[in-house]
XYZ file of C-alpha atoms in Angstrom:
183
model
C -106.046 98.509 52.552
C -106.348 102.299 52.747
C -104.856 104.088 55.734
C -106.313 107.571 55.352
C -109.871 108.756 54.824
C -110.782 112.126 53.418
C -114.205 113.480 54.178
C -115.333 115.557 51.193
C -118.847 117.018 51.108
C -119.724 114.562 53.877
C -118.640 111.575 51.785
C -115.609 109.405 52.578
C -112.765 109.004 50.128
C -110.218 106.313 50.974
C -106.549 106.687 50.054
C -103.012 105.626 50.919
C -100.647 107.815 52.908
C -97.506 106.596 51.168
C -98.756 107.746 47.751
C -100.047 111.082 49.008
C -97.030 111.804 51.195
C -94.816 111.798 48.111
C -97.346 113.481 45.799
C -96.936 117.053 46.978
C -95.811 119.264 49.860
C -99.486 120.103 50.590
C -100.494 116.457 51.054
C -97.356 115.868 53.119
C -98.331 118.775 55.392
C -101.935 117.557 55.684
C -100.821 114.063 56.635
C -98.027 115.218 58.944
C -100.375 117.399 60.972
C -102.472 114.388 62.022
C -101.464 111.926 64.744
C -100.234 108.599 63.415
C -102.899 106.006 64.004
C -104.670 103.387 61.967
C -107.552 105.534 60.807
C -106.566 109.071 59.922
C -109.544 111.159 58.794
C -108.996 114.525 57.132
C -111.895 116.791 56.275
C -111.612 118.687 53.001
C -114.125 121.524 52.947
C -112.917 123.595 50.033
C -113.120 121.131 47.127
C -116.152 119.408 45.618
C -116.212 115.623 45.806
C -116.136 115.233 41.998
C -113.082 117.508 41.766
C -111.300 115.698 44.617
C -112.069 112.448 42.810
C -110.321 113.810 39.686
C -107.292 114.838 41.786
C -107.070 111.337 43.258
C -107.593 109.729 39.869
C -104.707 111.830 38.558
C -102.475 110.681 41.424
C -103.410 107.011 41.292
C -103.173 106.670 37.516
C -99.939 108.632 37.353
C -101.008 111.403 35.030
C -103.810 113.322 33.369
C -104.319 110.982 30.386
C -107.175 109.059 32.007
C -109.019 112.109 33.308
C -112.410 112.905 31.832
C -112.751 116.571 32.718
C -115.998 118.358 31.948
C -115.779 121.931 30.652
C -117.527 123.267 33.768
C -114.989 121.511 36.045
C -111.709 122.735 34.600
C -111.456 125.945 36.628
C -112.239 124.130 39.882
C -109.711 121.427 39.021
C -107.125 124.116 38.295
C -107.831 125.634 41.732
C -107.529 122.225 43.409
C -104.289 121.446 41.564
C -102.866 124.784 42.683
C -104.051 124.245 46.264
C -102.667 120.703 46.502
C -99.438 121.864 44.782
C -99.715 119.371 41.934
C -97.733 121.271 39.320
C -98.151 118.814 36.440
C -101.921 118.670 36.918
C -102.014 122.445 37.194
C -100.091 122.775 33.935
C -102.438 120.274 32.263
C -105.432 122.368 33.366
C -103.749 125.549 32.099
C -103.242 123.940 28.688
C -106.895 122.879 28.533
C -107.955 126.437 29.436
C -105.647 127.892 26.782
C -106.990 125.526 24.130
C -110.598 126.310 24.991
C -110.273 130.084 25.309
C -112.736 132.150 23.293
C -114.278 135.600 23.411
C -117.029 134.400 25.751
C -114.816 132.841 28.432
C -111.484 134.712 28.141
C -112.248 137.226 30.895
C -113.353 134.495 33.322
C -110.233 132.443 32.586
C -108.046 135.534 32.993
C -109.659 136.583 36.281
C -109.356 133.040 37.656
C -105.715 132.782 36.574
C -104.890 136.148 38.162
C -106.699 135.185 41.375
C -104.750 131.915 41.610
C -101.458 133.528 40.625
C -101.095 131.294 37.585
C -98.770 133.557 35.620
C -98.361 131.536 32.412
C -102.106 131.264 31.873
C -102.541 134.958 32.733
C -99.902 135.876 30.141
C -101.556 133.620 27.569
C -104.879 135.392 28.175
C -103.192 138.771 27.814
C -101.799 137.647 24.454
C -105.288 136.503 23.480
C -106.665 139.907 24.471
C -104.085 141.691 22.329
C -104.665 139.435 19.337
C -108.457 139.787 19.539
C -108.727 143.368 20.778
C -110.987 144.511 17.930
C -113.601 141.862 18.738
C -113.210 142.047 22.514
C -113.674 145.806 22.693
C -117.396 145.131 22.098
C -117.523 142.446 24.832
C -119.197 143.740 28.033
C -117.117 141.575 30.381
C -113.911 142.718 28.691
C -114.967 146.374 28.856
C -115.739 145.937 32.540
C -112.316 144.360 33.062
C -110.577 147.249 31.292
C -112.634 150.098 32.632
C -112.950 148.733 36.163
C -116.676 149.353 36.686
C -116.523 147.521 40.018
C -114.141 150.078 41.469
C -111.612 147.435 42.511
C -108.651 149.174 40.893
C -107.938 146.267 38.556
C -108.570 148.098 35.286
C -105.269 149.964 35.456
C -103.477 146.722 36.412
C -104.902 144.960 33.350
C -103.807 147.784 31.067
C -100.297 147.659 32.557
C -100.215 143.870 32.134
C -101.305 144.205 28.504
C -98.673 146.873 27.895
C -95.982 144.650 29.454
C -97.066 141.611 27.425
C -97.094 143.663 24.219
C -93.595 145.016 24.965
C -92.277 141.493 25.616
C -93.756 140.219 22.367
C -92.384 143.124 20.346
C -88.964 142.629 21.922
C -88.972 138.878 21.160
C -89.971 139.564 17.540
C -87.203 142.154 17.264
C -84.621 139.762 18.757
C -85.614 136.871 16.515
C -85.512 139.044 13.390
C -82.103 140.515 14.306
C -80.645 137.025 14.829
C -81.657 136.099 11.307
C -79.924 139.089 9.704
C -76.272 139.120 8.749
C -74.187 141.867 10.345
């Protein structure tokens, strides 16, 4: 009973236009750009089949509760959620990343979040950096991020982002402590 076929990594994935049309602006645009006939086929070349399957599972089951996401898939699923403009799935992926952050993966999560423009996850990583600065200063990936050994100009940006995050946190602490005092 499907009326649209996605071709992902050369494999077909069958779906229903009515569900996808209402799921996100990206799916609406993908479906609107194709002529209306009985067998619409859309090739997806930028997402792995297993990740696309998770996106569809999310849509068909109405939420992330049923998703079994492997640790090595979360960043790709976050990218797919961002690409397909599925905000709730994106937020779910951000929460998983935040819960699983550690000194080994924090720089990768941060770089991915910055690349995607996922500001809440980027800010969370910056807070993690500030909280764990003493440990991270010995981490090669973190040093490379700060000192910009690739020459991409990002080191200064990271330091400015950390400074901004620190200022926001200090200001929020100051505001919450001043609200509790009697004038």
